[in-house]
Amino acid sequence: MNEIDPAHRFSSEAVRQFDGPADGDKPGGMNDVARQVASQYRRDTMSPIMVSGVLRMVEFAVLLVSGLCVYFYYVGFFNYLAWQYPLTIAAASFLAVVLLDVTDCYQVVSLMRPITNFGRILLVWAGTFALMALTAFAMKMSQDYSRLLFGTWFVVAFVCLFGLRLMMSKLIRRWARDGSMERRAVIVGGGKAAEVLIRSVEKQPYNDIRICGIFDDRNDKRSPALVAGYPKLGTISELIEFARIARIDMLIVSLPLTAESRVLQLLKKLWVLPVDIRLSAHSNALQFRPRAYSYIGSVPMLDIFDKPINDWDSVAKRAFDIIFSVIGIVAFSPVMLATAIAIKLDSKGPVLFKQKRHGFNNEIIEVYKFRSMYTDRSDPTAKQTVTKNDPRVTRVGRFIRKTSIDELPQFFNSLLGSLSLIGPRPHAIAAQSHNLLYNEVVDGYFARHKVKPGVTGWAQINGWRGEMDTNEKIRMRTEYDLYYIENWSLLFDLRILFLTPIRLLNTENAY
């Protein structure tokens, strides 16, 4: 049993193909209590990973600047600069941050208790100097360095470092108290198992998990209305709507791993949400290798799904969007200006057309396009798909739709943050195929919204653009979108970005 890799027990493919019931895309309507609780958690929180990551950079800067200040104090700012001093100070500062990371000094628990970790921090800083001295001795360079200068830096930098830690401790405690920095979790499944799980989590010192409530399909006999002081807020289907409103970070399934069919049934509903999904393993008889688990304190969890493009990945992707959106706006500004003039000369009405579409986590966003239809025949809901030789489309509209010039204003959507440059294309909220909404055609369709939609995407450069006139086209577009979400990387985004102009030359499905 120990040889089983739990990461493959509940893959995305297995969940999608599971033949049990899955009505998670059709919320059952929350009760007033659940809606009130959800409204309390609308505000985004700071990720502990992001906070500790920023602190790494700040501490590197503090060590580096303090070292340079000591150096310039002794040598003089305008005197000859010996290159080896600043270089050594920078290398030692970087090494210290790495060693602090290796010794878990950036864990939230450590950051909240700097006094307890005083000895460890001092040991790391002393170890950094020991390694620096050993390296200088081995390279026969020790005589080139001033012991007084580096001794002064050792004291000054440590005082600055520890002072910063004391300040961060107070900030983190305050952020934890007011809910600015926490991981919000919902327990899926009630009863005794949920109670044991909650008690175990609450016993963890300096815990950053905030349990927001419990959702369970079972009746009150098997799943009481109140478990360990937390209310049961509704059924699993109602949890979908709850998670669309509240900024939830994690769903913890408190069911035994042996109930595989029931777990799969739950996951088939829940995997469309942009959250981490964990299976509680604290009471499971099945034992896996220690590296198979993640932990909340000492409570073991099996990682089922991770929130895609999270933490530093989201920072990198946002930077990517801003940089290339600005480049796109500058590069295509003559084309956009000419298009605006042509639209004005061709037909009456505004140059831009704003359409409501589904964005990240099913939020409604407004997407900009150049107007390609006659104003009195436009269809903001996109209930009626544009077809070949559609009489609603203007002369200029036919050209800009075929060449995708009508999409260029979405560079501004990407710059402002409602869209990403690369991602699943956003569909209109009432888009239909044969009188069925897209989510009624494709099981798990809303999983496309686990990330921000994009101006272009993996489906589009593989030929799935233009009219979605068959159910098969919608399914294939969704499959390509899900592949992109599960395999995202910046290199993948770059590949899609540079392939898009080439693939747009194929205008077969664009009209």
PDB file of C-alpha atoms in Angstrom, residues 92-328:
ATOM      1  CA  ALA A  92      27.145  37.012   2.133  1.00  0.00           C
ATOM      2  CA  SER A  93      23.730  38.721   2.258  1.00  0.00           C
ATOM      3  CA  PHE A  94      22.347  36.298  -0.313  1.00  0.00           C
ATOM      4  CA  LEU A  95      23.867  33.299   1.496  1.00  0.00           C
ATOM      5  CA  ALA A  96      22.327  34.430   4.793  1.00  0.00           C
ATOM      6  CA  VAL A  97      18.845  34.602   3.253  1.00  0.00           C
ATOM      7  CA  VAL A  98      19.297  31.122   1.747  1.00  0.00           C
ATOM      8  CA  LEU A  99      20.404  29.692   5.101  1.00  0.00           C
ATOM      9  CA  LEU A 100      17.490  31.389   6.891  1.00  0.00           C
ATOM     10  CA  ASP A 101      15.182  29.774   4.361  1.00  0.00           C
ATOM     11  CA  VAL A 102      16.772  26.334   4.729  1.00  0.00           C
ATOM     12  CA  THR A 103      16.409  26.517   8.534  1.00  0.00           C
ATOM     13  CA  ASP A 104      12.670  27.377   8.225  1.00  0.00           C
ATOM     14  CA  CYS A 105      13.102  30.903   9.561  1.00  0.00           C
ATOM     15  CA  TYR A 106      10.588  32.191   6.989  1.00  0.00           C
ATOM     16  CA  GLN A 107       7.767  29.945   8.149  1.00  0.00           C
ATOM     17  CA  VAL A 108       4.839  31.904   9.600  1.00  0.00           C
ATOM     18  CA  VAL A 109       5.309  30.194  12.982  1.00  0.00           C
ATOM     19  CA  SER A 110       8.940  31.365  13.117  1.00  0.00           C
ATOM     20  CA  LEU A 111       8.057  34.882  12.004  1.00  0.00           C
ATOM     21  CA  MET A 112       5.490  35.177  14.785  1.00  0.00           C
ATOM     22  CA  ARG A 113       8.014  34.085  17.450  1.00  0.00           C
ATOM     23  CA  PRO A 114      11.304  35.966  16.840  1.00  0.00           C
ATOM     24  CA  ILE A 115      12.387  35.790  20.506  1.00  0.00           C
ATOM     25  CA  THR A 116      12.091  31.995  20.486  1.00  0.00           C
ATOM     26  CA  ASN A 117      14.120  31.872  17.265  1.00  0.00           C
ATOM     27  CA  PHE A 118      16.763  34.380  18.389  1.00  0.00           C
ATOM     28  CA  GLY A 119      19.424  31.681  18.764  1.00  0.00           C
ATOM     29  CA  ARG A 120      18.695  30.139  15.378  1.00  0.00           C
ATOM     30  CA  ILE A 121      18.864  33.500  13.584  1.00  0.00           C
ATOM     31  CA  LEU A 122      22.141  34.368  15.348  1.00  0.00           C
ATOM     32  CA  LEU A 123      23.556  30.950  14.479  1.00  0.00           C
ATOM     33  CA  VAL A 124      22.665  31.408  10.802  1.00  0.00           C
ATOM     34  CA  TRP A 125      24.285  34.861  10.674  1.00  0.00           C
ATOM     35  CA  ALA A 126      27.393  33.579  12.458  1.00  0.00           C
ATOM     36  CA  GLY A 127      27.473  30.565  10.127  1.00  0.00           C
ATOM     37  CA  THR A 128      27.379  32.920   7.148  1.00  0.00           C
ATOM     38  CA  PHE A 129      30.477  34.734   8.426  1.00  0.00           C
ATOM     39  CA  ALA A 130      32.191  31.438   9.184  1.00  0.00           C
ATOM     40  CA  LEU A 131      31.636  30.237   5.613  1.00  0.00           C
ATOM     41  CA  MET A 132      32.777  33.612   4.277  1.00  0.00           C
ATOM     42  CA  ALA A 133      35.979  33.448   6.369  1.00  0.00           C
ATOM     43  CA  LEU A 134      36.626  29.848   5.342  1.00  0.00           C
ATOM     44  CA  THR A 135      36.225  30.762   1.664  1.00  0.00           C
ATOM     45  CA  ALA A 136      38.586  33.737   2.008  1.00  0.00           C
ATOM     46  CA  PHE A 137      41.156  31.536   3.782  1.00  0.00           C
ATOM     47  CA  ALA A 138      40.923  28.818   1.106  1.00  0.00           C
ATOM     48  CA  MET A 139      41.411  31.428  -1.645  1.00  0.00           C
ATOM     49  CA  LYS A 140      44.267  33.068   0.271  1.00  0.00           C
ATOM     50  CA  MET A 141      42.427  36.395   0.366  1.00  0.00           C
ATOM     51  CA  SER A 142      41.766  36.774   4.116  1.00  0.00           C
ATOM     52  CA  GLN A 143      44.536  39.354   4.510  1.00  0.00           C
ATOM     53  CA  ASP A 144      42.754  41.619   2.011  1.00  0.00           C
ATOM     54  CA  TYR A 145      39.740  42.145   4.275  1.00  0.00           C
ATOM     55  CA  SER A 146      39.337  44.443   7.286  1.00  0.00           C
ATOM     56  CA  ARG A 147      38.326  42.493  10.409  1.00  0.00           C
ATOM     57  CA  LEU A 148      37.076  45.702  12.043  1.00  0.00           C
ATOM     58  CA  LEU A 149      34.830  46.489   9.059  1.00  0.00           C
ATOM     59  CA  PHE A 150      33.269  43.031   8.926  1.00  0.00           C
ATOM     60  CA  GLY A 151      32.985  42.818  12.710  1.00  0.00           C
ATOM     61  CA  THR A 152      31.055  46.090  12.715  1.00  0.00           C
ATOM     62  CA  TRP A 153      28.823  44.837   9.884  1.00  0.00           C
ATOM     63  CA  PHE A 154      28.143  41.620  11.821  1.00  0.00           C
ATOM     64  CA  VAL A 155      26.761  43.599  14.786  1.00  0.00           C
ATOM     65  CA  VAL A 156      24.929  46.320  12.802  1.00  0.00           C
ATOM     66  CA  ALA A 157      23.318  43.897  10.352  1.00  0.00           C
ATOM     67  CA  PHE A 158      22.170  41.519  13.073  1.00  0.00           C
ATOM     68  CA  VAL A 159      20.580  44.374  15.060  1.00  0.00           C
ATOM     69  CA  CYS A 160      18.773  45.544  11.892  1.00  0.00           C
ATOM     70  CA  LEU A 161      17.754  41.999  10.987  1.00  0.00           C
ATOM     71  CA  PHE A 162      16.388  41.142  14.407  1.00  0.00           C
ATOM     72  CA  GLY A 163      14.682  44.534  14.723  1.00  0.00           C
ATOM     73  CA  LEU A 164      12.941  43.892  11.420  1.00  0.00           C
ATOM     74  CA  ARG A 165      11.863  40.460  12.701  1.00  0.00           C
ATOM     75  CA  LEU A 166      10.346  42.023  15.838  1.00  0.00           C
ATOM     76  CA  MET A 167       8.427  44.511  13.713  1.00  0.00           C
ATOM     77  CA  MET A 168       7.230  41.773  11.324  1.00  0.00           C
ATOM     78  CA  SER A 169       6.058  39.682  14.272  1.00  0.00           C
ATOM     79  CA  LYS A 170       3.756  42.488  15.420  1.00  0.00           C
ATOM     80  CA  LEU A 171       2.501  43.105  11.892  1.00  0.00           C
ATOM     81  CA  ILE A 172       1.752  39.427  11.218  1.00  0.00           C
ATOM     82  CA  ARG A 173      -0.091  39.043  14.519  1.00  0.00           C
ATOM     83  CA  ARG A 174      -2.168  42.109  13.694  1.00  0.00           C
ATOM     84  CA  TRP A 175      -2.872  40.859  10.170  1.00  0.00           C
ATOM     85  CA  ALA A 176      -3.889  37.476  11.602  1.00  0.00           C
ATOM     86  CA  ARG A 177      -6.256  39.124  14.090  1.00  0.00           C
ATOM     87  CA  ASP A 178      -8.038  41.329  11.555  1.00  0.00           C
ATOM     88  CA  GLY A 179      -8.182  38.617   8.886  1.00  0.00           C
ATOM     89  CA  SER A 180      -5.778  40.330   6.471  1.00  0.00           C
ATOM     90  CA  MET A 181      -3.427  37.333   6.384  1.00  0.00           C
ATOM     91  CA  GLU A 182      -5.050  33.947   6.743  1.00  0.00           C
ATOM     92  CA  ARG A 183      -5.953  30.846   4.766  1.00  0.00           C
ATOM     93  CA  ARG A 184      -9.705  30.439   4.631  1.00  0.00           C
ATOM     94  CA  ALA A 185     -10.930  26.870   4.656  1.00  0.00           C
ATOM     95  CA  VAL A 186     -14.286  25.154   4.321  1.00  0.00           C
ATOM     96  CA  ILE A 187     -14.824  21.641   5.691  1.00  0.00           C
ATOM     97  CA  VAL A 188     -16.580  19.328   3.233  1.00  0.00           C
ATOM     98  CA  GLY A 189     -18.388  16.591   5.136  1.00  0.00           C
ATOM     99  CA  GLY A 190     -19.691  16.833   8.689  1.00  0.00           C
ATOM    100  CA  GLY A 191     -20.249  14.534  11.641  1.00  0.00           C
ATOM    101  CA  LYS A 192     -17.649  13.076  13.966  1.00  0.00           C
ATOM    102  CA  ALA A 193     -14.875  13.021  11.350  1.00  0.00           C
ATOM    103  CA  ALA A 194     -15.229  16.780  10.797  1.00  0.00           C
ATOM    104  CA  GLU A 195     -15.221  17.427  14.552  1.00  0.00           C
ATOM    105  CA  VAL A 196     -11.995  15.459  15.068  1.00  0.00           C
ATOM    106  CA  LEU A 197     -10.401  17.304  12.125  1.00  0.00           C
ATOM    107  CA  ILE A 198     -11.427  20.742  13.415  1.00  0.00           C
ATOM    108  CA  ARG A 199     -10.155  19.995  16.933  1.00  0.00           C
ATOM    109  CA  SER A 200      -6.837  18.798  15.492  1.00  0.00           C
ATOM    110  CA  VAL A 201      -6.420  21.926  13.359  1.00  0.00           C
ATOM    111  CA  GLU A 202      -7.363  24.275  16.205  1.00  0.00           C
ATOM    112  CA  LYS A 203      -4.771  22.682  18.499  1.00  0.00           C
ATOM    113  CA  GLN A 204      -1.971  23.789  16.175  1.00  0.00           C
ATOM    114  CA  PRO A 205      -0.088  26.769  17.677  1.00  0.00           C
ATOM    115  CA  TYR A 206      -0.005  29.963  15.601  1.00  0.00           C
ATOM    116  CA  ASN A 207      -2.364  28.458  13.073  1.00  0.00           C
ATOM    117  CA  ASP A 208      -3.182  30.658  10.035  1.00  0.00           C
ATOM    118  CA  ILE A 209      -6.230  28.580   9.016  1.00  0.00           C
ATOM    119  CA  ARG A 210      -9.633  30.182   9.485  1.00  0.00           C
ATOM    120  CA  ILE A 211     -12.483  27.669   9.196  1.00  0.00           C
ATOM    121  CA  CYS A 212     -15.450  29.425   7.588  1.00  0.00           C
ATOM    122  CA  GLY A 213     -18.045  26.680   7.923  1.00  0.00           C
ATOM    123  CA  ILE A 214     -19.121  23.170   6.992  1.00  0.00           C
ATOM    124  CA  PHE A 215     -21.005  21.866   3.968  1.00  0.00           C
ATOM    125  CA  ASP A 216     -22.512  18.397   3.800  1.00  0.00           C
ATOM    126  CA  ASP A 217     -25.264  16.681   1.811  1.00  0.00           C
ATOM    127  CA  ARG A 218     -26.267  14.391   4.676  1.00  0.00           C
ATOM    128  CA  ASN A 219     -29.163  15.127   6.993  1.00  0.00           C
ATOM    129  CA  ASP A 220     -28.861  16.374  10.575  1.00  0.00           C
ATOM    130  CA  LYS A 221     -28.875  12.869  12.094  1.00  0.00           C
ATOM    131  CA  ARG A 222     -25.586  11.934  10.432  1.00  0.00           C
ATOM    132  CA  SER A 223     -24.308  15.492  10.087  1.00  0.00           C
ATOM    133  CA  PRO A 224     -25.420  17.842  12.908  1.00  0.00           C
ATOM    134  CA  ALA A 225     -26.190  21.507  12.239  1.00  0.00           C
ATOM    135  CA  LEU A 226     -23.322  22.533  14.548  1.00  0.00           C
ATOM    136  CA  VAL A 227     -19.949  20.758  14.633  1.00  0.00           C
ATOM    137  CA  ALA A 228     -17.219  21.874  17.068  1.00  0.00           C
ATOM    138  CA  GLY A 229     -18.839  25.300  17.206  1.00  0.00           C
ATOM    139  CA  TYR A 230     -19.042  25.759  13.422  1.00  0.00           C
ATOM    140  CA  PRO A 231     -22.401  25.819  11.568  1.00  0.00           C
ATOM    141  CA  LYS A 232     -23.344  23.583   8.693  1.00  0.00           C
ATOM    142  CA  LEU A 233     -24.037  26.190   6.021  1.00  0.00           C
ATOM    143  CA  GLY A 234     -25.588  24.003   3.339  1.00  0.00           C
ATOM    144  CA  THR A 235     -25.149  21.212   0.839  1.00  0.00           C
ATOM    145  CA  ILE A 236     -22.220  20.567  -1.491  1.00  0.00           C
ATOM    146  CA  SER A 237     -24.078  22.158  -4.421  1.00  0.00           C
ATOM    147  CA  GLU A 238     -24.655  25.289  -2.340  1.00  0.00           C
ATOM    148  CA  LEU A 239     -20.939  25.337  -1.553  1.00  0.00           C
ATOM    149  CA  ILE A 240     -20.276  26.152  -5.229  1.00  0.00           C
ATOM    150  CA  GLU A 241     -22.247  29.385  -4.929  1.00  0.00           C
ATOM    151  CA  PHE A 242     -20.674  30.129  -1.522  1.00  0.00           C
ATOM    152  CA  ALA A 243     -17.165  29.825  -2.974  1.00  0.00           C
ATOM    153  CA  ARG A 244     -18.086  32.141  -5.866  1.00  0.00           C
ATOM    154  CA  ILE A 245     -18.849  34.907  -3.336  1.00  0.00           C
ATOM    155  CA  ALA A 246     -16.365  34.268  -0.527  1.00  0.00           C
ATOM    156  CA  ARG A 247     -12.608  34.371  -1.139  1.00  0.00           C
ATOM    157  CA  ILE A 248     -11.948  30.776  -0.058  1.00  0.00           C
ATOM    158  CA  ASP A 249      -8.420  29.356  -0.252  1.00  0.00           C
ATOM    159  CA  MET A 250      -8.953  25.721   0.623  1.00  0.00           C
ATOM    160  CA  LEU A 251     -11.566  22.969   0.756  1.00  0.00           C
ATOM    161  CA  ILE A 252     -10.769  20.180   3.214  1.00  0.00           C
ATOM    162  CA  VAL A 253     -12.669  16.951   2.558  1.00  0.00           C
ATOM    163  CA  SER A 254     -13.151  15.106   5.855  1.00  0.00           C
ATOM    164  CA  LEU A 255     -13.994  11.705   4.406  1.00  0.00           C
ATOM    165  CA  PRO A 256     -11.939   8.506   4.645  1.00  0.00           C
ATOM    166  CA  LEU A 257      -9.796   7.704   1.626  1.00  0.00           C
ATOM    167  CA  THR A 258     -11.446   4.284   1.476  1.00  0.00           C
ATOM    168  CA  ALA A 259     -14.743   5.948   0.485  1.00  0.00           C
ATOM    169  CA  GLU A 260     -13.312   6.510  -2.966  1.00  0.00           C
ATOM    170  CA  SER A 261     -16.651   6.594  -4.801  1.00  0.00           C
ATOM    171  CA  ARG A 262     -18.056   9.225  -2.426  1.00  0.00           C
ATOM    172  CA  VAL A 263     -14.859  11.292  -2.608  1.00  0.00           C
ATOM    173  CA  LEU A 264     -14.934  11.199  -6.418  1.00  0.00           C
ATOM    174  CA  GLN A 265     -18.576  12.216  -6.372  1.00  0.00           C
ATOM    175  CA  LEU A 266     -17.695  15.270  -4.274  1.00  0.00           C
ATOM    176  CA  LEU A 267     -14.644  16.147  -6.361  1.00  0.00           C
ATOM    177  CA  LYS A 268     -16.698  16.007  -9.559  1.00  0.00           C
ATOM    178  CA  LYS A 269     -18.695  18.910  -8.157  1.00  0.00           C
ATOM    179  CA  LEU A 270     -15.865  20.826  -6.500  1.00  0.00           C
ATOM    180  CA  TRP A 271     -12.943  20.661  -8.939  1.00  0.00           C
ATOM    181  CA  VAL A 272     -14.352  23.557 -11.016  1.00  0.00           C
ATOM    182  CA  LEU A 273     -13.502  25.974  -8.163  1.00  0.00           C
ATOM    183  CA  PRO A 274     -10.181  27.917  -8.137  1.00  0.00           C
ATOM    184  CA  VAL A 275      -9.133  26.661  -4.701  1.00  0.00           C
ATOM    185  CA  ASP A 276      -6.781  24.127  -3.123  1.00  0.00           C
ATOM    186  CA  ILE A 277      -8.606  20.872  -2.408  1.00  0.00           C
ATOM    187  CA  ARG A 278      -7.160  18.690   0.353  1.00  0.00           C
ATOM    188  CA  LEU A 279      -8.247  15.309   1.657  1.00  0.00           C
ATOM    189  CA  SER A 280      -7.839  15.027   5.401  1.00  0.00           C
ATOM    190  CA  ALA A 281      -5.582  12.083   6.258  1.00  0.00           C
ATOM    191  CA  HIS A 282      -5.417  12.478  10.055  1.00  0.00           C
ATOM    192  CA  SER A 283      -7.765   9.540  10.707  1.00  0.00           C
ATOM    193  CA  ASN A 284      -6.995   7.340   7.697  1.00  0.00           C
ATOM    194  CA  ALA A 285      -5.787   3.819   8.307  1.00  0.00           C
ATOM    195  CA  LEU A 286      -4.021   3.894   4.924  1.00  0.00           C
ATOM    196  CA  GLN A 287      -0.457   5.145   5.257  1.00  0.00           C
ATOM    197  CA  PHE A 288       1.653   6.675   2.484  1.00  0.00           C
ATOM    198  CA  ARG A 289       5.206   7.899   2.368  1.00  0.00           C
ATOM    199  CA  PRO A 290       5.717  11.099   4.408  1.00  0.00           C
ATOM    200  CA  ARG A 291       6.511  13.134   1.299  1.00  0.00           C
ATOM    201  CA  ALA A 292       3.042  12.304  -0.055  1.00  0.00           C
ATOM    202  CA  TYR A 293       1.478  14.581   2.553  1.00  0.00           C
ATOM    203  CA  SER A 294       1.245  18.309   3.093  1.00  0.00           C
ATOM    204  CA  TYR A 295       0.577  19.571   6.594  1.00  0.00           C
ATOM    205  CA  ILE A 296      -1.480  22.120   8.475  1.00  0.00           C
ATOM    206  CA  GLY A 297       0.672  22.239  11.574  1.00  0.00           C
ATOM    207  CA  SER A 298       1.031  18.518  12.251  1.00  0.00           C
ATOM    208  CA  VAL A 299      -2.287  17.510  10.625  1.00  0.00           C
ATOM    209  CA  PRO A 300      -1.522  15.504   7.446  1.00  0.00           C
ATOM    210  CA  MET A 301      -3.372  16.267   4.208  1.00  0.00           C
ATOM    211  CA  LEU A 302      -3.362  14.643   0.789  1.00  0.00           C
ATOM    212  CA  ASP A 303      -3.150  17.241  -1.989  1.00  0.00           C
ATOM    213  CA  ILE A 304      -5.915  16.534  -4.515  1.00  0.00           C
ATOM    214  CA  PHE A 305      -6.036  19.776  -6.526  1.00  0.00           C
ATOM    215  CA  ASP A 306      -3.993  22.970  -6.265  1.00  0.00           C
ATOM    216  CA  LYS A 307      -5.274  26.411  -7.123  1.00  0.00           C
ATOM    217  CA  PRO A 308      -3.767  27.152 -10.554  1.00  0.00           C
ATOM    218  CA  ILE A 309      -1.448  30.135 -11.144  1.00  0.00           C
ATOM    219  CA  ASN A 310      -1.216  31.057  -7.476  1.00  0.00           C
ATOM    220  CA  ASP A 311       1.087  33.221  -5.339  1.00  0.00           C
ATOM    221  CA  TRP A 312       4.343  34.108  -7.174  1.00  0.00           C
ATOM    222  CA  ASP A 313       3.072  32.536 -10.393  1.00  0.00           C
ATOM    223  CA  SER A 314       0.214  35.048 -10.372  1.00  0.00           C
ATOM    224  CA  VAL A 315       2.717  37.895  -9.867  1.00  0.00           C
ATOM    225  CA  ALA A 316       4.803  36.679 -12.815  1.00  0.00           C
ATOM    226  CA  LYS A 317       1.730  36.307 -15.028  1.00  0.00           C
ATOM    227  CA  ARG A 318       0.435  39.773 -14.092  1.00  0.00           C
ATOM    228  CA  ALA A 319       3.830  41.303 -14.929  1.00  0.00           C
ATOM    229  CA  PHE A 320       3.740  39.394 -18.248  1.00  0.00           C
ATOM    230  CA  ASP A 321       0.277  40.832 -18.993  1.00  0.00           C
ATOM    231  CA  ILE A 322       1.250  44.422 -18.191  1.00  0.00           C
ATOM    232  CA  ILE A 323       4.492  44.362 -20.204  1.00  0.00           C
ATOM    233  CA  PHE A 324       3.073  42.756 -23.335  1.00  0.00           C
ATOM    234  CA  SER A 325      -0.220  44.679 -23.157  1.00  0.00           C
ATOM    235  CA  VAL A 326       1.681  47.968 -23.217  1.00  0.00           C
ATOM    236  CA  ILE A 327       3.797  46.680 -26.125  1.00  0.00           C
ATOM    237  CA  GLY A 328       0.624  45.580 -27.939  1.00  0.00           C
TER     238      GLY A 328
END
